[in-house]
mmCIF file of C-alpha atoms in Angstrom:
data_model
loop_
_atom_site.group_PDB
_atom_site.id
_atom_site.type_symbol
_atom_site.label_atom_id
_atom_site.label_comp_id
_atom_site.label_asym_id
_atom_site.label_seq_id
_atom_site.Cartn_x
_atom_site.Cartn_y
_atom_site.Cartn_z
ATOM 1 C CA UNK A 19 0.000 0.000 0.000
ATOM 2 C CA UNK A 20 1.491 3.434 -1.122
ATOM 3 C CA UNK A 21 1.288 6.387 1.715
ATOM 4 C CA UNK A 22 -1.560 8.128 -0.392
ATOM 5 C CA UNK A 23 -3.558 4.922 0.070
ATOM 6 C CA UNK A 24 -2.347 5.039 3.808
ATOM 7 C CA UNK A 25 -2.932 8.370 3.930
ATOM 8 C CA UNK A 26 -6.233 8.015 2.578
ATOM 9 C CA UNK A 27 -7.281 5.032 4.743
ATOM 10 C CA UNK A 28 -6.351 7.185 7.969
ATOM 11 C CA UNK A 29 -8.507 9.847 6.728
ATOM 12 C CA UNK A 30 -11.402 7.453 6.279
ATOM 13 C CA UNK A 31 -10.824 5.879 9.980
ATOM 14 C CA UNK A 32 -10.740 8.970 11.497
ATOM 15 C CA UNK A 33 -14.140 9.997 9.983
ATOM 16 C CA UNK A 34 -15.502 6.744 11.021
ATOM 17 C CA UNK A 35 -14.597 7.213 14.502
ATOM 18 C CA UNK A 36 -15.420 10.187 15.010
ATOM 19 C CA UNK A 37 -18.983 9.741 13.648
ATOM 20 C CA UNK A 38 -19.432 7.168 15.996
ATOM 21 C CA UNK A 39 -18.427 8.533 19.064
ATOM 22 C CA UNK A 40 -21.011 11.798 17.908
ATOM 23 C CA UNK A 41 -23.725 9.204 17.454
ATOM 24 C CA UNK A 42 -23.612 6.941 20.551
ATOM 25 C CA UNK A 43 -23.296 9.684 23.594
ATOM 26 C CA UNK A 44 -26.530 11.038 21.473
ATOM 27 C CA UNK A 45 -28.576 7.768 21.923
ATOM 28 C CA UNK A 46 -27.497 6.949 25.323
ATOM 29 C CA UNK A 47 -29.107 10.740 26.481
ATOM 30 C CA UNK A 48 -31.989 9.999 24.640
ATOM 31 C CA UNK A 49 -32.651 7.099 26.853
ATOM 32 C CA UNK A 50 -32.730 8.791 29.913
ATOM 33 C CA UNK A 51 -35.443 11.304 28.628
ATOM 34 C CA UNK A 52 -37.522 9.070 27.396
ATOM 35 C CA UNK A 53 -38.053 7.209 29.993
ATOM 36 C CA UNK A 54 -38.031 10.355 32.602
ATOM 37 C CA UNK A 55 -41.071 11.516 29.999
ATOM 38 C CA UNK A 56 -43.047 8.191 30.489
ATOM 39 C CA UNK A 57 -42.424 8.088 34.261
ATOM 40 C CA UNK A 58 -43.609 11.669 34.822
ATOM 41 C CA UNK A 59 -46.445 10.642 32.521
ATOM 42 C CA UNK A 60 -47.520 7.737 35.025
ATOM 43 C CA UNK A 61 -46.590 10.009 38.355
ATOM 44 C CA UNK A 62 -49.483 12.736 36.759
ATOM 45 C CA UNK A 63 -51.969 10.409 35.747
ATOM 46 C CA UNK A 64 -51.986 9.006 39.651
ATOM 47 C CA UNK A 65 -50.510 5.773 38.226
ATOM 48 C CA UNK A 66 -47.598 6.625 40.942
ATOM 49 C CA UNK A 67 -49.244 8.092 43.910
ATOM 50 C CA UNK A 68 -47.547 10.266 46.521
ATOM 51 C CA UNK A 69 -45.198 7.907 48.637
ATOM 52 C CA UNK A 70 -45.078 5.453 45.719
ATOM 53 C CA UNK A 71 -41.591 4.032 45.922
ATOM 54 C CA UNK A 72 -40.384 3.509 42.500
ATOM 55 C CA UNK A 73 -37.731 0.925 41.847
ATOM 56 C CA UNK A 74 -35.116 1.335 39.838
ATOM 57 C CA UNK A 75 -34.483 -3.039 39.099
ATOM 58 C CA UNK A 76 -38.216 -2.819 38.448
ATOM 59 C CA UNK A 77 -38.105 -0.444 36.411
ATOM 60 C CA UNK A 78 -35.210 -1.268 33.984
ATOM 61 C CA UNK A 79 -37.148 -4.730 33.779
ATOM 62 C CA UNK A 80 -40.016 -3.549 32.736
ATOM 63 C CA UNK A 81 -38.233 -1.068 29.950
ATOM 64 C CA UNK A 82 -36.124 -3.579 29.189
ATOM 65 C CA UNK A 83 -32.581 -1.221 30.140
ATOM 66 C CA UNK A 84 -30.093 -1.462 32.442
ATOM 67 C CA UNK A 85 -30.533 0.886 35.885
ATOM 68 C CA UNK A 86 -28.167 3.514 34.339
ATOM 69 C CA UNK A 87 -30.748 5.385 32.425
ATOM 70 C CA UNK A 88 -33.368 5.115 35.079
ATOM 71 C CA UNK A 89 -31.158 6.343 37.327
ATOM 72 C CA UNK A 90 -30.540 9.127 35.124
ATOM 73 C CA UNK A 91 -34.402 9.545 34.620
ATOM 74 C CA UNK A 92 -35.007 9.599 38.116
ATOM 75 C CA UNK A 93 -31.881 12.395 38.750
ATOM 76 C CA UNK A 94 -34.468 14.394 36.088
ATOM 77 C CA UNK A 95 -37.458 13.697 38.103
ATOM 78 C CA UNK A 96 -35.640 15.051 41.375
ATOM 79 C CA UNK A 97 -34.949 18.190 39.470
ATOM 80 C CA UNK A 98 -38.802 18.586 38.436
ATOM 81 C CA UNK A 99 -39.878 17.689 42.233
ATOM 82 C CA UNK A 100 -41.580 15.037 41.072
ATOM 83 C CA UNK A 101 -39.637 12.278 43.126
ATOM 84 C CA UNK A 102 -37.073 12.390 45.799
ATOM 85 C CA UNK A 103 -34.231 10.390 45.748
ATOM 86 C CA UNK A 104 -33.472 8.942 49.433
ATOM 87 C CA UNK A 105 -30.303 7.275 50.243
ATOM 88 C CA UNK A 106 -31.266 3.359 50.729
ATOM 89 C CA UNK A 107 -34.209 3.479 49.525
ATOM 90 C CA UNK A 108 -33.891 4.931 46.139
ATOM 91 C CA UNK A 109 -36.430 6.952 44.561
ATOM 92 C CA UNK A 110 -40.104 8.044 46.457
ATOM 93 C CA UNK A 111 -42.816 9.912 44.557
ATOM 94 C CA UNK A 112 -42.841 13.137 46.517
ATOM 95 C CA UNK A 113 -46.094 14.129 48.392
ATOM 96 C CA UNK A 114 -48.066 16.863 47.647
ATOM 97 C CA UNK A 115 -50.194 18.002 50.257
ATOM 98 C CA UNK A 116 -52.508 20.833 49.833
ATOM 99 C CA UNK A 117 -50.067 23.300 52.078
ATOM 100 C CA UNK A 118 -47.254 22.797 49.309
ATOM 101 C CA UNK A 119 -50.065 23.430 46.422
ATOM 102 C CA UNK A 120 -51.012 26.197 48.330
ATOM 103 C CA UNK A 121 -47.245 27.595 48.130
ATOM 104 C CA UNK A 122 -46.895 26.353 44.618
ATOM 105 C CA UNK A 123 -49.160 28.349 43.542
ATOM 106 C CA UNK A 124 -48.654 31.450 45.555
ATOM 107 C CA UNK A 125 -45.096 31.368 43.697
ATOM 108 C CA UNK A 126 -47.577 31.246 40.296
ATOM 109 C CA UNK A 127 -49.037 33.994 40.855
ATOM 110 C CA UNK A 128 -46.273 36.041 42.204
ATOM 111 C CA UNK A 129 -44.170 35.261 39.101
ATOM 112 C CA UNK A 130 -46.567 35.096 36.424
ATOM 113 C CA UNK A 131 -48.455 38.075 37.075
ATOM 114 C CA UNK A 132 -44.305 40.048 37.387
ATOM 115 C CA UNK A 133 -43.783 38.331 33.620
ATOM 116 C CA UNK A 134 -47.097 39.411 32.411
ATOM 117 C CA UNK A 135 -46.990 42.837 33.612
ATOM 118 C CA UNK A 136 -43.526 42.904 31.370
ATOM 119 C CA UNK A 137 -44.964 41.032 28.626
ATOM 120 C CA UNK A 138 -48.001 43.459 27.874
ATOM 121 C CA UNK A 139 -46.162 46.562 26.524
ATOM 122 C CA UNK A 140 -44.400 44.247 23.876
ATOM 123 C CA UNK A 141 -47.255 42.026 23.426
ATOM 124 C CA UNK A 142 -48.251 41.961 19.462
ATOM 125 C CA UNK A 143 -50.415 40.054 16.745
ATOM 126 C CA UNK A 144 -48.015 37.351 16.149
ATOM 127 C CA UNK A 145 -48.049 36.833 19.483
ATOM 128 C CA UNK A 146 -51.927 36.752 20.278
ATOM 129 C CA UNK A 147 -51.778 34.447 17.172
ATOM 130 C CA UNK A 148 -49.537 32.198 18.912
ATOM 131 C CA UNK A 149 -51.242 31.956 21.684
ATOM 132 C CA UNK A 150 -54.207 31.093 20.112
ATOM 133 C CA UNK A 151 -53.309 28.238 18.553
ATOM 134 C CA UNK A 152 -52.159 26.737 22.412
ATOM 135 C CA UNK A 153 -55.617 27.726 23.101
ATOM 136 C CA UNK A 154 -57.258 25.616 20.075
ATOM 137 C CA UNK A 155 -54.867 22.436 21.275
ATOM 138 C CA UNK A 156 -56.025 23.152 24.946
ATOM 139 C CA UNK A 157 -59.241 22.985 24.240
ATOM 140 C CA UNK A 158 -59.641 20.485 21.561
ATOM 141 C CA UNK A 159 -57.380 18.357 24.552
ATOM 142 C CA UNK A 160 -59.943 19.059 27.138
ATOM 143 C CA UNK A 161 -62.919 18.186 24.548
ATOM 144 C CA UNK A 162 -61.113 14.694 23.909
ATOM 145 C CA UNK A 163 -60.514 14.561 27.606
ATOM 146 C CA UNK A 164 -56.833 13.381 26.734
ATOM 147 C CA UNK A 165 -55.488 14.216 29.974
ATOM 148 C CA UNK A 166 -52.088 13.414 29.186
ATOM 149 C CA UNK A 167 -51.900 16.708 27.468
ATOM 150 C CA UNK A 168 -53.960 19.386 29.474
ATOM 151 C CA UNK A 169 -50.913 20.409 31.383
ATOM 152 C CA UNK A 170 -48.289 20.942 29.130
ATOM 153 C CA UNK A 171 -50.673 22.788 26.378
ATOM 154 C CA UNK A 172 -51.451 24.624 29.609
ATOM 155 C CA UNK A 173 -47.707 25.472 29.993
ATOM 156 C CA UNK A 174 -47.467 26.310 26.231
ATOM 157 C CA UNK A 175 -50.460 28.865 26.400
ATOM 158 C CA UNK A 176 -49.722 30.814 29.081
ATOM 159 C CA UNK A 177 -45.572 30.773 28.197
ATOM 160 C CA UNK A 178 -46.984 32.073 25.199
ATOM 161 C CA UNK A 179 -48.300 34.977 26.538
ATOM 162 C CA UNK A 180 -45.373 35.813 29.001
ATOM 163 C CA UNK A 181 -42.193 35.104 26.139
ATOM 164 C CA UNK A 182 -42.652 39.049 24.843
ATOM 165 C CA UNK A 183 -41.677 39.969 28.403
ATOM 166 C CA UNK A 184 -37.953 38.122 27.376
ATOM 167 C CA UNK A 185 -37.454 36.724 30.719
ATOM 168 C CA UNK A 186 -36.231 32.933 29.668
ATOM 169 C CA UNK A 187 -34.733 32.290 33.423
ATOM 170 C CA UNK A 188 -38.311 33.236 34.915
ATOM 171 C CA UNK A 189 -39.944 30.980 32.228
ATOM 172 C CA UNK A 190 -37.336 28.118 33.052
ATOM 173 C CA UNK A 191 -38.346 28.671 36.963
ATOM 174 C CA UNK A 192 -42.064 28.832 36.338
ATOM 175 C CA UNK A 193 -42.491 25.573 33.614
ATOM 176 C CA UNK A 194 -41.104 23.907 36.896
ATOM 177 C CA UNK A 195 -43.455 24.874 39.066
ATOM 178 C CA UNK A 196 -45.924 23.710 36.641
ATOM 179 C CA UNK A 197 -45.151 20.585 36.019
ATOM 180 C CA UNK A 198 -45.359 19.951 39.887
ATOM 181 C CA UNK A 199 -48.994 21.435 39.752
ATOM 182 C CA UNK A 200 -49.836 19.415 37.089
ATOM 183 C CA UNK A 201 -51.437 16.773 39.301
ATOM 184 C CA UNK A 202 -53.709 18.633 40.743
ATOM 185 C CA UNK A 203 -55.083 20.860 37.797
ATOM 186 C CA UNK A 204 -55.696 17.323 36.344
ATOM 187 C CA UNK A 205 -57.672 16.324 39.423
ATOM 188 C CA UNK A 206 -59.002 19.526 40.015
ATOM 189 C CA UNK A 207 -60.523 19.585 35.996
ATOM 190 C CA UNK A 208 -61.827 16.198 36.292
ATOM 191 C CA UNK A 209 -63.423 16.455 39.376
ATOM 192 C CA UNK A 210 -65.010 19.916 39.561
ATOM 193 C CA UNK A 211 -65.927 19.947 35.960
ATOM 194 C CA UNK A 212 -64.534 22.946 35.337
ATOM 195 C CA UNK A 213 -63.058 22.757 32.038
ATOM 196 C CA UNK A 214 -66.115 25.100 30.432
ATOM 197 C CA UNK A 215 -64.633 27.488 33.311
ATOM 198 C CA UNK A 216 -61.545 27.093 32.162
ATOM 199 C CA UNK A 217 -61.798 27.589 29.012
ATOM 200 C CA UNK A 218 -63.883 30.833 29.229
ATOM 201 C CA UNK A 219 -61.191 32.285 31.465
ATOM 202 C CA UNK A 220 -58.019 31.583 29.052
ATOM 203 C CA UNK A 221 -60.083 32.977 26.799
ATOM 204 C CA UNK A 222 -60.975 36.549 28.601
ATOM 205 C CA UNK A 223 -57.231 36.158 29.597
ATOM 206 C CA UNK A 224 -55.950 36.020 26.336
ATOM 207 C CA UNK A 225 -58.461 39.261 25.210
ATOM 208 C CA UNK A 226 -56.907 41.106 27.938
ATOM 209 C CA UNK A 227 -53.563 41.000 26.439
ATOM 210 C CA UNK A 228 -54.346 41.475 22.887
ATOM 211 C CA UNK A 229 -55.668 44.673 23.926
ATOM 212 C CA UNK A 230 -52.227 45.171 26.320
ATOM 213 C CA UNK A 231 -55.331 45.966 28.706
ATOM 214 C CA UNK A 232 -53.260 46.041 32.400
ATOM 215 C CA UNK A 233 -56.323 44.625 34.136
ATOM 216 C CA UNK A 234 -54.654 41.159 32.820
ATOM 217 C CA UNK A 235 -52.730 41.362 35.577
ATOM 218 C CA UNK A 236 -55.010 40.473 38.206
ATOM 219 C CA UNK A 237 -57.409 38.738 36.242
ATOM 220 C CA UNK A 238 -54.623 36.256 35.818
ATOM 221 C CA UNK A 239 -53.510 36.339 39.975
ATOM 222 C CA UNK A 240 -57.318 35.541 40.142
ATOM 223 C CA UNK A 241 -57.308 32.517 37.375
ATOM 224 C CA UNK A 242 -54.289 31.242 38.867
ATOM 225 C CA UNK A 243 -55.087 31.512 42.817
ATOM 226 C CA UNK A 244 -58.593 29.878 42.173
ATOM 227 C CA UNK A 245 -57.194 27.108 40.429
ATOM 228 C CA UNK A 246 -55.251 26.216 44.021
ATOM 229 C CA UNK A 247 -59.240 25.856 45.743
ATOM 230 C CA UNK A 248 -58.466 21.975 45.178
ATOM 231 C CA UNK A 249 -61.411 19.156 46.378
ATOM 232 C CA UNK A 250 -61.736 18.669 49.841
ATOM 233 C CA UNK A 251 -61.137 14.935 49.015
ATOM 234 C CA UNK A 252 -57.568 15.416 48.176
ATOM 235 C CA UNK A 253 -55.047 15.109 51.556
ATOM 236 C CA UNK A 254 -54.470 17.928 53.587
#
């Protein structure tokens, strides 16, 4: 073999290599997600109920993985308050009880009513157009009662109507606090029946700010702190 062919064959390896090592890291990451997605999935739909150990062996069965990427999917779970992990006995689904609602969504209102005030001056017709369309998925979700999707086209509505305010480390604060309300806005929904409610208020909410009308403010702190009045059935 000459050294051009050499030469050549190096180059080729090196490629080779280096597309592989840029393709496996991606898939292993993946793995981790995807299974943190269906978890969370089964902790919001009461599948997992507060206390709930989950098992990591049991787990990694079931998906057919080894406990790395559940461990990893767990670690993502911690983050989102959604578990917590306790040292020998692995991962418990955290319990909600109604005073850490209640503080969950005092924090709501307190930062989603700041980003909204910021939001209104800048707040335009590609915007109320964006929001709309969350609005049509919200509702068409609530009409289908697909559960699995109320909260985060929740999330994506009203994000929509606080991203003119460009606050993205509020936002990144706040879709955490939502995704530990989650539970209970699905609960709350399905047994109050107040989706039509709901849906009128996003609705009147999303008016408000097309018009850049202040009063959004506190018709929002009012949407927000009345969606915390949970059942009396659910554990105090």
């Amino acid at each position: 073999m000459d050294s051009a062919s050499e030469g050549s064959e190096r180059k080729v390896m090196k490629v080779t290599t280096r597309e592989a090592r840029s393709v496996n890291p991606i898939a292993r990451q993946s793995l981790p997600d995807a299974i943190a997605v269906e978890l969370r999935e089964r902790i919001l739909n009461g599948e997992f109920k507060d206390g709930d150990p989950i098992v990591q062996e049991a787990i990694a069965e079931e998906y057919e993985v080894s406990r790395m990427p559940v461990r990893e999917a767990l670690r993502q779970l911690e983050g989102q308050g959604l578990v917590a992990l306790k040292t020998h006995k692995g991962a418990i689904v955290t319990s909600m009880k109604k005073e850490k609602v209640s503080e969950l969504f005092d924090l709501r209102a307190l930062l989603e009513c700041d980003i909204l005030a910021r939001a209104l001056p800048h707040f335009g017709p590609s915007d109320a157009a964006a929001a709309q369309d969350f609005l049509n998925q919200l509702e068409g979700a609530y009409h289908r009662r697909d559960t699995a999707e109320w909260g985060k086209l929740n999330w994506q509505f009203h994000r929509s109507l606080y991203l003119p305010a460009n606050r993205p480390e509020t936002l990144s604060v706040l879709e955490g606090i939502n995704i530990q309300v989650e539970r209970f806005i699905r609960v709350q929904l399905v047994m109050t029946g107040a989706i039509a409610a709901a849906e009128r208020e996003h609705r009147d909410l999303l008016s408000l700010c097309t018009e850049r009308n202040p009063t959004a403010v506190d018709y929002l702190r009012k949407h927000i702190l009345d969606a915390a009045k949970l059942p009396s059935s659910i554990s105090a």
